Structures are given as C-alpha cells and as structure tokens.
C-alpha cells in the first residue's frame, strides 16, 4: 500500500507522467490537424507526433482541454461567443500554449 503511494507521488511529480495524461484521441486529433496544415507525408506525421509529445511535456492536459473549449466557444456567433473572446484568463492560456507550441515546433520541425 505504501509502495503504491510512493510510486504515485513520484509519477505525479515527474514530467513524463504528466506528458502521458493526454489521451490517444487528443494526440491523434492534434496530429491530424498538424498534418492537414503541413502535409500528408510520413515525415510530417513523425514531426507532428513529436510536436504533441513535446507540448504534452510542458502543457498540462487540463489546460489543453480548457483551451480547446474556449476556442470552440469563442467561435460561436453573437453574445455567447463574444463572452468567451474577451476572457483575460483565456487569452493568457492561449498565449502560454502558443509559446509551448512554438518551442515544440522548433524542436521537431
């Protein structure tokens, strides 16, 4: 029982454990979007996969899902979308993600 708690505590503090909290469907969705933008080749597949892995090491999945939710909601027409477009915390989250994404792309592309 104690050994399990120690392992859980170590894994929780480890960046690799955090990187593994992205579910496969989120990784695949990112890679497909990346490939749509950059080309449909095996080489681009590898680079896009590298990119989401690097992002996952630096950007918690909980923040990633919040970011995705805000992006979808801000695209809604009218007042509903406007409400999400003006959120300061959402802009800060987007800025943080962009920095991580640029670093990941520099590493992988």
Coordinates of C-alpha atoms in Angstrom, one line a residue:
X1 CA 0.0 0.0 0.0
X2 CA 2.8 2.4 1.0
X3 CA 4.8 1.5 -2.1
X4 CA 1.8 2.3 -4.3
X5 CA 1.5 5.7 -2.7
X6 CA 5.2 6.4 -3.2
X7 CA 5.1 5.4 -6.8
X8 CA 2.0 7.6 -7.4
X9 CA 3.7 10.5 -5.7
X10 CA 6.9 10.1 -7.8
X11 CA 4.9 9.7 -11.0
X12 CA 2.8 12.8 -10.2
X13 CA 5.9 14.9 -9.9
X14 CA 7.5 13.5 -13.0
X15 CA 7.0 15.5 -16.3
X16 CA 6.9 12.2 -18.2
X17 CA 3.9 11.1 -16.2
X18 CA 2.2 14.4 -16.9
X19 CA 3.0 14.0 -20.6
X20 CA 1.3 10.6 -20.6
X21 CA -2.0 12.1 -19.3
X22 CA -3.0 13.2 -22.8
X23 CA -5.4 10.6 -24.1
X24 CA -4.7 9.0 -27.5
X25 CA -7.7 10.7 -29.2
X26 CA -6.4 14.1 -28.2
X27 CA -2.9 13.3 -29.6
X28 CA -4.4 11.9 -32.8
X29 CA -6.7 15.0 -33.2
X30 CA -3.7 17.3 -32.8
X31 CA -1.6 15.2 -35.3
X32 CA -4.3 15.2 -37.9
X33 CA -4.7 18.9 -37.7
X34 CA -1.0 19.4 -37.9
X35 CA -0.8 17.1 -40.9
X36 CA -3.6 19.0 -42.6
X37 CA -1.6 22.2 -42.3
X38 CA 1.9 20.8 -43.1
X39 CA 1.3 17.9 -45.5
X40 CA 0.2 14.3 -45.5
X41 CA 3.6 12.6 -45.5
X42 CA 5.3 10.1 -43.2
X43 CA 7.9 12.7 -42.3
X44 CA 5.2 15.2 -41.3
X45 CA 3.4 12.5 -39.3
X46 CA 6.6 12.0 -37.3
X47 CA 7.2 15.7 -36.8
X48 CA 3.6 16.3 -35.8
X49 CA 3.7 13.4 -33.3
X50 CA 7.0 14.8 -31.9
X51 CA 5.3 18.2 -31.5
X52 CA 2.3 17.0 -29.5
X53 CA 4.7 14.9 -27.3
X54 CA 6.8 18.0 -26.6
X55 CA 3.6 20.0 -25.9
X56 CA 2.3 17.4 -23.5
X57 CA 5.6 17.6 -21.5
X58 CA 5.1 21.3 -20.9
X59 CA 1.4 22.0 -21.0
X60 CA -0.9 20.0 -18.7
X61 CA -3.8 18.2 -20.4
X62 CA -6.3 20.0 -18.1
X63 CA -5.1 23.3 -19.5
X64 CA -5.2 21.9 -23.1
X65 CA -8.9 20.9 -22.7
X66 CA -9.8 24.3 -21.2
X67 CA -8.0 25.9 -24.2
X68 CA -9.9 23.7 -26.7
X69 CA -13.2 24.5 -25.0
X70 CA -12.6 28.2 -25.1
X71 CA -11.6 28.1 -28.8
X72 CA -14.8 26.3 -29.7
X73 CA -17.0 28.5 -27.6
X74 CA -15.3 31.7 -28.9
X75 CA -16.2 30.8 -32.4
X76 CA -20.0 30.7 -31.5
X77 CA -21.9 33.6 -33.1
X78 CA -23.3 36.5 -31.1
X79 CA -23.1 37.3 -27.4
X80 CA -22.4 33.7 -26.5
X81 CA -19.1 33.7 -28.5
X82 CA -18.3 37.3 -27.5
X83 CA -18.4 36.3 -23.9
X84 CA -15.5 33.8 -24.4
X85 CA -13.5 36.0 -26.8
X86 CA -13.0 38.7 -24.1
X87 CA -11.7 36.5 -21.2
X88 CA -8.3 37.6 -19.9
X89 CA -7.5 34.2 -18.4
X90 CA -8.4 32.5 -21.7
X91 CA -6.0 34.9 -23.6
X92 CA -3.3 34.2 -21.1
X93 CA -3.8 30.4 -21.6
X94 CA -3.7 30.9 -25.3
X95 CA -0.5 32.9 -25.1
X96 CA 1.1 30.2 -22.9
X97 CA 0.0 27.5 -25.3
X98 CA 1.4 29.3 -28.3
X99 CA 4.8 29.7 -26.6
X100 CA 4.9 26.0 -25.8
X101 CA 3.7 25.1 -29.4
X102 CA 6.4 27.3 -31.0
X103 CA 9.1 25.7 -28.8
X104 CA 7.7 22.2 -29.7
X105 CA 7.7 23.0 -33.4
X106 CA 11.3 24.4 -33.3
X107 CA 12.3 21.2 -31.6
X108 CA 10.5 18.9 -34.0
X109 CA 10.4 20.6 -37.4

